Amino acid sequence: SFDQALGIDPADAAALNGLEAFRAAYPHSSHIAEALYYEATALHRQGEFDKSMQFCAAAARNPKDPIAGPAELLDGENQLMLGQYAKADAIFARLSAYPLNAAQRLQVALRRGQCAYFSGDYKNAEQEEKDDYIVRVVLHKNALMRNRKLMVKGILKNNK
């Protein structure tokens, strides 16, 4: 189906319902931030970037919570998909100051390069490309495929 071609998973809707029910049943659980993050992820996958950002902000309220970093990263992804390149780059720049594994470094560098490129700052886009070139070569194909799918979703969503 068309939704499957875009990567929209019907299981995301079921997950959203289950996570919302969990939050309603256990409002004081120590896992609320995780539930919010997973809701943000499902909304992002469905192309609901504005809604996803709200859940990211709620999930990242406590900066000491281990889910805060991934929630911030997803928030940057949402901003990028909405064309808010300066806001997205600020988030990615802040995250690049944290210790990151190779995949996270690639994601942050790739997204910072995309923010620069889509903002017309081709010099910084090229520098981001050079800074993490080896990591990019290793993971480039997977990142591009994911990015293409998300960009198509965002374009279709914004043109409705």
PDB file of C-alpha atoms in Angstrom:
ATOM      1  CA  SER A   1       0.000   0.000   0.000  1.00  0.00           C
ATOM      2  CA  PHE A   2       0.964   3.662  -0.253  1.00  0.00           C
ATOM      3  CA  ASP A   3       1.424   3.936   3.527  1.00  0.00           C
ATOM      4  CA  GLN A   4       3.751   0.939   3.525  1.00  0.00           C
ATOM      5  CA  ALA A   5       5.786   2.453   0.693  1.00  0.00           C
ATOM      6  CA  LEU A   6       6.298   5.534   2.857  1.00  0.00           C
ATOM      7  CA  GLY A   7       7.223   3.423   5.874  1.00  0.00           C
ATOM      8  CA  ILE A   8       4.077   4.246   7.859  1.00  0.00           C
ATOM      9  CA  ASP A   9       3.531   1.303  10.152  1.00  0.00           C
ATOM     10  CA  PRO A  10      -0.056   0.595  11.281  1.00  0.00           C
ATOM     11  CA  ALA A  11       1.464  -0.777  14.488  1.00  0.00           C
ATOM     12  CA  ASP A  12       2.436   2.788  15.396  1.00  0.00           C
ATOM     13  CA  ALA A  13      -1.225   3.690  15.915  1.00  0.00           C
ATOM     14  CA  ALA A  14      -1.673   0.707  18.230  1.00  0.00           C
ATOM     15  CA  ALA A  15       1.523   1.631  20.078  1.00  0.00           C
ATOM     16  CA  LEU A  16       0.294   5.203  20.537  1.00  0.00           C
ATOM     17  CA  ASN A  17      -2.957   3.934  22.043  1.00  0.00           C
ATOM     18  CA  GLY A  18      -1.119   1.575  24.384  1.00  0.00           C
ATOM     19  CA  LEU A  19       1.390   4.206  25.501  1.00  0.00           C
ATOM     20  CA  GLU A  20      -1.368   6.748  26.124  1.00  0.00           C
ATOM     21  CA  ALA A  21      -3.261   4.164  28.189  1.00  0.00           C
ATOM     22  CA  PHE A  22      -0.071   3.421  30.156  1.00  0.00           C
ATOM     23  CA  ARG A  23       0.447   7.114  30.942  1.00  0.00           C
ATOM     24  CA  ALA A  24      -3.185   7.472  32.043  1.00  0.00           C
ATOM     25  CA  ALA A  25      -3.039   4.380  34.246  1.00  0.00           C
ATOM     26  CA  TYR A  26       0.388   5.129  35.784  1.00  0.00           C
ATOM     27  CA  PRO A  27       0.880   8.919  35.777  1.00  0.00           C
ATOM     28  CA  HIS A  28       3.615   8.759  38.440  1.00  0.00           C
ATOM     29  CA  SER A  29       5.600   5.888  36.944  1.00  0.00           C
ATOM     30  CA  SER A  30       9.345   6.264  36.606  1.00  0.00           C
ATOM     31  CA  HIS A  31       8.855   5.191  32.967  1.00  0.00           C
ATOM     32  CA  ILE A  32       6.715   8.155  31.894  1.00  0.00           C
ATOM     33  CA  ALA A  33       9.626   9.842  30.074  1.00  0.00           C
ATOM     34  CA  GLU A  34      10.247   6.639  28.116  1.00  0.00           C
ATOM     35  CA  ALA A  35       6.571   6.359  27.194  1.00  0.00           C
ATOM     36  CA  LEU A  36       6.589   9.987  26.012  1.00  0.00           C
ATOM     37  CA  TYR A  37       9.717   9.364  23.943  1.00  0.00           C
ATOM     38  CA  TYR A  38       8.232   6.265  22.310  1.00  0.00           C
ATOM     39  CA  GLU A  39       5.051   8.206  21.555  1.00  0.00           C
ATOM     40  CA  ALA A  40       7.198  10.940  19.991  1.00  0.00           C
ATOM     41  CA  THR A  41       8.985   8.306  17.909  1.00  0.00           C
ATOM     42  CA  ALA A  42       5.731   6.786  16.656  1.00  0.00           C
ATOM     43  CA  LEU A  43       4.350  10.229  15.793  1.00  0.00           C
ATOM     44  CA  HIS A  44       7.582  11.110  13.974  1.00  0.00           C
ATOM     45  CA  ARG A  45       7.354   7.894  11.964  1.00  0.00           C
ATOM     46  CA  GLN A  46       3.798   8.830  11.009  1.00  0.00           C
ATOM     47  CA  GLY A  47       4.957  12.242   9.826  1.00  0.00           C
ATOM     48  CA  GLU A  48       3.290  14.090  12.728  1.00  0.00           C
ATOM     49  CA  PHE A  49       6.380  16.204  13.408  1.00  0.00           C
ATOM     50  CA  ASP A  50       4.627  19.024  15.322  1.00  0.00           C
ATOM     51  CA  LYS A  51       2.979  16.577  17.707  1.00  0.00           C
ATOM     52  CA  SER A  52       6.193  14.596  18.042  1.00  0.00           C
ATOM     53  CA  MET A  53       8.031  17.758  19.142  1.00  0.00           C
ATOM     54  CA  GLN A  54       5.577  18.242  22.004  1.00  0.00           C
ATOM     55  CA  PHE A  55       6.241  14.736  23.273  1.00  0.00           C
ATOM     56  CA  CYS A  56      10.019  15.209  22.833  1.00  0.00           C
ATOM     57  CA  ALA A  57       9.919  18.328  24.996  1.00  0.00           C
ATOM     58  CA  ALA A  58       7.969  16.503  27.700  1.00  0.00           C
ATOM     59  CA  ALA A  59      10.305  13.486  27.561  1.00  0.00           C
ATOM     60  CA  ALA A  60      13.420  15.672  27.843  1.00  0.00           C
ATOM     61  CA  ARG A  61      12.211  17.741  30.826  1.00  0.00           C
ATOM     62  CA  ASN A  62      14.687  16.064  33.153  1.00  0.00           C
ATOM     63  CA  PRO A  63      18.133  16.429  31.540  1.00  0.00           C
ATOM     64  CA  LYS A  64      19.551  13.733  33.848  1.00  0.00           C
ATOM     65  CA  ASP A  65      17.085  11.142  32.539  1.00  0.00           C
ATOM     66  CA  PRO A  66      18.808   8.782  30.065  1.00  0.00           C
ATOM     67  CA  ILE A  67      15.962   9.320  27.574  1.00  0.00           C
ATOM     68  CA  ALA A  68      16.572  13.103  27.431  1.00  0.00           C
ATOM     69  CA  GLY A  69      19.413  12.815  24.878  1.00  0.00           C
ATOM     70  CA  PRO A  70      17.504  10.630  22.409  1.00  0.00           C
ATOM     71  CA  ALA A  71      14.439  12.873  22.865  1.00  0.00           C
ATOM     72  CA  GLU A  72      16.524  15.948  22.009  1.00  0.00           C
ATOM     73  CA  LEU A  73      17.960  14.188  18.968  1.00  0.00           C
ATOM     74  CA  LEU A  74      14.453  13.317  17.784  1.00  0.00           C
ATOM     75  CA  ASP A  75      13.384  16.907  18.415  1.00  0.00           C
ATOM     76  CA  GLY A  76      16.173  18.050  16.093  1.00  0.00           C
ATOM     77  CA  GLU A  77      14.961  15.570  13.476  1.00  0.00           C
ATOM     78  CA  ASN A  78      11.441  16.987  13.788  1.00  0.00           C
ATOM     79  CA  GLN A  79      12.691  20.554  13.405  1.00  0.00           C
ATOM     80  CA  LEU A  80      14.675  19.543  10.318  1.00  0.00           C
ATOM     81  CA  MET A  81      11.665  17.854   8.751  1.00  0.00           C
ATOM     82  CA  LEU A  82       9.588  20.991   9.354  1.00  0.00           C
ATOM     83  CA  GLY A  83      12.194  23.162   7.639  1.00  0.00           C
ATOM     84  CA  GLN A  84      13.270  24.866  10.867  1.00  0.00           C
ATOM     85  CA  TYR A  85      16.946  24.548   9.954  1.00  0.00           C
ATOM     86  CA  ALA A  86      18.395  27.084  12.409  1.00  0.00           C
ATOM     87  CA  LYS A  87      16.505  25.532  15.335  1.00  0.00           C
ATOM     88  CA  ALA A  88      17.476  22.028  14.253  1.00  0.00           C
ATOM     89  CA  ASP A  89      21.125  22.992  13.870  1.00  0.00           C
ATOM     90  CA  ALA A  90      21.164  24.564  17.342  1.00  0.00           C
ATOM     91  CA  ILE A  91      19.880  21.293  18.803  1.00  0.00           C
ATOM     92  CA  PHE A  92      22.403  19.212  16.862  1.00  0.00           C
ATOM     93  CA  ALA A  93      25.239  21.593  17.805  1.00  0.00           C
ATOM     94  CA  ARG A  94      24.327  21.257  21.481  1.00  0.00           C
ATOM     95  CA  LEU A  95      24.219  17.472  21.148  1.00  0.00           C
ATOM     96  CA  SER A  96      27.606  17.349  19.406  1.00  0.00           C
ATOM     97  CA  ALA A  97      29.176  18.563  22.668  1.00  0.00           C
ATOM     98  CA  TYR A  98      28.089  15.340  24.395  1.00  0.00           C
ATOM     99  CA  PRO A  99      29.983  12.037  24.169  1.00  0.00           C
ATOM    100  CA  LEU A 100      28.436  10.203  21.218  1.00  0.00           C
ATOM    101  CA  ASN A 101      29.024   6.815  19.670  1.00  0.00           C
ATOM    102  CA  ALA A 102      29.987   6.550  15.993  1.00  0.00           C
ATOM    103  CA  ALA A 103      26.396   6.217  14.741  1.00  0.00           C
ATOM    104  CA  GLN A 104      25.240   9.194  16.796  1.00  0.00           C
ATOM    105  CA  ARG A 105      28.221  11.275  15.626  1.00  0.00           C
ATOM    106  CA  LEU A 106      27.298  10.436  12.050  1.00  0.00           C
ATOM    107  CA  GLN A 107      23.665  11.334  12.579  1.00  0.00           C
ATOM    108  CA  VAL A 108      24.505  14.671  14.202  1.00  0.00           C
ATOM    109  CA  ALA A 109      27.151  15.546  11.579  1.00  0.00           C
ATOM    110  CA  LEU A 110      24.861  14.510   8.723  1.00  0.00           C
ATOM    111  CA  ARG A 111      21.957  16.521  10.085  1.00  0.00           C
ATOM    112  CA  ARG A 112      24.131  19.575  10.761  1.00  0.00           C
ATOM    113  CA  GLY A 113      25.379  19.349   7.183  1.00  0.00           C
ATOM    114  CA  GLN A 114      21.797  19.098   5.935  1.00  0.00           C
ATOM    115  CA  CYS A 115      20.752  22.103   8.026  1.00  0.00           C
ATOM    116  CA  ALA A 116      23.603  24.127   6.538  1.00  0.00           C
ATOM    117  CA  TYR A 117      22.894  22.912   3.004  1.00  0.00           C
ATOM    118  CA  PHE A 118      19.146  23.556   3.128  1.00  0.00           C
ATOM    119  CA  SER A 119      19.846  27.001   4.624  1.00  0.00           C
ATOM    120  CA  GLY A 120      22.132  27.792   1.673  1.00  0.00           C
ATOM    121  CA  ASP A 121      25.334  27.674   3.766  1.00  0.00           C
ATOM    122  CA  TYR A 122      27.223  25.397   1.394  1.00  0.00           C
ATOM    123  CA  LYS A 123      30.644  26.093   2.932  1.00  0.00           C
ATOM    124  CA  ASN A 124      29.606  24.791   6.369  1.00  0.00           C
ATOM    125  CA  ALA A 125      27.708  21.926   4.761  1.00  0.00           C
ATOM    126  CA  GLU A 126      30.935  20.872   3.061  1.00  0.00           C
ATOM    127  CA  GLN A 127      32.896  21.220   6.323  1.00  0.00           C
ATOM    128  CA  GLU A 128      30.441  18.982   8.147  1.00  0.00           C
ATOM    129  CA  GLU A 129      30.967  16.476   5.348  1.00  0.00           C
ATOM    130  CA  LYS A 130      34.744  16.551   5.826  1.00  0.00           C
ATOM    131  CA  ASP A 131      34.664  16.388   9.629  1.00  0.00           C
ATOM    132  CA  ASP A 132      33.125  12.937   9.839  1.00  0.00           C
ATOM    133  CA  TYR A 133      34.007  11.531   6.426  1.00  0.00           C
ATOM    134  CA  ILE A 134      35.145   8.069   7.569  1.00  0.00           C
ATOM    135  CA  VAL A 135      32.092   7.481   9.738  1.00  0.00           C
ATOM    136  CA  ARG A 136      29.891   8.695   6.883  1.00  0.00           C
ATOM    137  CA  VAL A 137      31.404   6.256   4.411  1.00  0.00           C
ATOM    138  CA  VAL A 138      30.626   3.342   6.690  1.00  0.00           C
ATOM    139  CA  LEU A 139      27.052   4.359   7.497  1.00  0.00           C
ATOM    140  CA  HIS A 140      26.215   6.585   4.524  1.00  0.00           C
ATOM    141  CA  LYS A 141      23.889   4.225   2.682  1.00  0.00           C
ATOM    142  CA  ASN A 142      21.608   3.555   5.659  1.00  0.00           C
ATOM    143  CA  ALA A 143      21.418   7.228   6.602  1.00  0.00           C
ATOM    144  CA  LEU A 144      20.536   8.258   3.064  1.00  0.00           C
ATOM    145  CA  MET A 145      17.797   5.654   2.724  1.00  0.00           C
ATOM    146  CA  ARG A 146      16.220   6.707   6.029  1.00  0.00           C
ATOM    147  CA  ASN A 147      16.534  10.384   5.128  1.00  0.00           C
ATOM    148  CA  ARG A 148      14.921   9.898   1.721  1.00  0.00           C
ATOM    149  CA  LYS A 149      11.971   8.101   3.269  1.00  0.00           C
ATOM    150  CA  LEU A 150      11.511  10.827   5.898  1.00  0.00           C
ATOM    151  CA  MET A 151      11.870  13.643   3.368  1.00  0.00           C
ATOM    152  CA  VAL A 152       9.199  12.068   1.132  1.00  0.00           C
ATOM    153  CA  LYS A 153       6.901  11.713   4.143  1.00  0.00           C
ATOM    154  CA  GLY A 154       7.489  15.340   5.130  1.00  0.00           C
ATOM    155  CA  ILE A 155       6.921  16.654   1.613  1.00  0.00           C
ATOM    156  CA  LEU A 156       3.719  14.675   1.192  1.00  0.00           C
ATOM    157  CA  LYS A 157       2.481  15.677   4.656  1.00  0.00           C
ATOM    158  CA  ASN A 158       3.182  19.381   4.057  1.00  0.00           C
ATOM    159  CA  ASN A 159       1.502  19.324   0.612  1.00  0.00           C
ATOM    160  CA  LYS A 160      -1.834  17.942   1.808  1.00  0.00           C
TER     161      LYS A 160
END
